[in-house]
CSV table of C-alpha atoms in Angstrom, one decimal:
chain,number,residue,atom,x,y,z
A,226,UNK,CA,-110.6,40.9,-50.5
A,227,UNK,CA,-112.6,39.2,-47.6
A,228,UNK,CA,-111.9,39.0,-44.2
A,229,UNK,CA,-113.5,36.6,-41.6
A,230,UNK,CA,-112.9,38.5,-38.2
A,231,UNK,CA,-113.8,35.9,-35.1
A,232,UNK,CA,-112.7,38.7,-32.3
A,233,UNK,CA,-113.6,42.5,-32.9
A,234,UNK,CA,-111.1,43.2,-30.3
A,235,UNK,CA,-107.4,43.8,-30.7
A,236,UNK,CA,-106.4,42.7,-28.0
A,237,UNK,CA,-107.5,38.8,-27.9
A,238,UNK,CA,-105.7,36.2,-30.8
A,239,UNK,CA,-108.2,35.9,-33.5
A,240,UNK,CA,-108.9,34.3,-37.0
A,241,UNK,CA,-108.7,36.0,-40.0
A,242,UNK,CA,-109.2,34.3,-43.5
A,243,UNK,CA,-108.2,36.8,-46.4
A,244,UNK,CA,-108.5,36.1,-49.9
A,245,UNK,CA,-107.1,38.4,-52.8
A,246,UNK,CA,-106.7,39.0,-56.4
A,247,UNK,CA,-104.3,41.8,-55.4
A,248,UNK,CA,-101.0,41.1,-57.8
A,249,UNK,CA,-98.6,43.8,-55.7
A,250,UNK,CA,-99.3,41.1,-52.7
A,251,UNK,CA,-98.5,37.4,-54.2
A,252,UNK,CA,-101.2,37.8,-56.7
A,253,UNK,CA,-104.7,35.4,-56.2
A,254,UNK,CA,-104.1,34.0,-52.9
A,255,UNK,CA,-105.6,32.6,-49.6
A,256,UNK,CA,-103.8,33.4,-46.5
A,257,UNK,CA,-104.5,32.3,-43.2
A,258,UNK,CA,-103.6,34.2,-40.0
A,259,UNK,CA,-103.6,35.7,-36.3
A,260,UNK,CA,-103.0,38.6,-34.2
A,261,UNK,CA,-101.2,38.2,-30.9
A,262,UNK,CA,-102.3,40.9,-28.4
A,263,UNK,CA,-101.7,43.8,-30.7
A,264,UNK,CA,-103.3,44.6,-33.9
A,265,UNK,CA,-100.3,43.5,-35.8
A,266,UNK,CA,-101.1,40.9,-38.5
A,267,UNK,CA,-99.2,37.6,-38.6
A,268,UNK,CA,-99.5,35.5,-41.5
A,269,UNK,CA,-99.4,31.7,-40.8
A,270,UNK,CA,-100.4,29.7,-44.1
A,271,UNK,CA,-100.7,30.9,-47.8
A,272,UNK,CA,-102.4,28.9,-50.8
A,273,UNK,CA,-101.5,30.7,-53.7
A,274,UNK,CA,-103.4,30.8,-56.9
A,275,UNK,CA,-100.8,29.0,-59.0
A,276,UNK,CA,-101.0,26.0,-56.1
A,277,UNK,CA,-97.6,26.9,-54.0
A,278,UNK,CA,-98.5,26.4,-50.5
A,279,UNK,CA,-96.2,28.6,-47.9
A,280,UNK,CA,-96.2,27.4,-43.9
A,281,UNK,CA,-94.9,29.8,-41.6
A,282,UNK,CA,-94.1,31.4,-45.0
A,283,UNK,CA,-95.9,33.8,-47.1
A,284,UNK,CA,-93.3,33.5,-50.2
A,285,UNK,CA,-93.0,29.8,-51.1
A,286,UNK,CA,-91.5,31.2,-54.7
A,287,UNK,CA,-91.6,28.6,-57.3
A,288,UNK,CA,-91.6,25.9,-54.9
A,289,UNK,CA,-95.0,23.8,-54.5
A,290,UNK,CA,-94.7,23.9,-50.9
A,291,UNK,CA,-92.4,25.9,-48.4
A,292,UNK,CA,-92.5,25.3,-44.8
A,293,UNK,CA,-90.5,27.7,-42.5
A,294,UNK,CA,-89.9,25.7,-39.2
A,295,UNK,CA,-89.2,22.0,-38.2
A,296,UNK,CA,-91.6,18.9,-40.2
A,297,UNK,CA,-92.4,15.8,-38.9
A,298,UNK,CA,-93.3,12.9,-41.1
A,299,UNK,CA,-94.1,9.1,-41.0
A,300,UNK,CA,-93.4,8.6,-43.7
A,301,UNK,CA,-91.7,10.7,-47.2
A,302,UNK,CA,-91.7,9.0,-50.6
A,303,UNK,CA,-89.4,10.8,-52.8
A,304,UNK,CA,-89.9,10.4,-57.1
């Protein structure tokens, strides 16, 4: 696992960028985060390793992509 930490202090938002091979947590995975004034973490965006992307999500399940909140689109083709 590697974390990018832009703020060393808990108290200010910051970035964190973790990526895992760690199966007990989604398996290989890229996740994409913040904390908010305390040192709890928030998850925001997950890639997983089999391609399902999770917003606002960090389960998409067996879905390709997962969004937990409101989408706006120009456009949506549907197959």
């Amino acid at each position: 696992m590697a974390r990018y930490n832009v703020s060393g202090n808990p108290n200010v938002s910051e970035l964190r960028v973790n990526i895992g091979d760690d199966p007990t947590h989604f398996g290989d995975k890229l996740v994409v985060g913040v904390t908010e004034g305390s040192e709890t973490w928030h998850p925001r965006f997950i890639i997983q390793g089999d391609g399902g992307v999770g917003i606002g999500t960090v389960d998409p399940g067996t879905w390709k992509l997962a969004v937990n909140g409101n989408i706006r689109a120009k456009e949506i083709k549907v197959e």
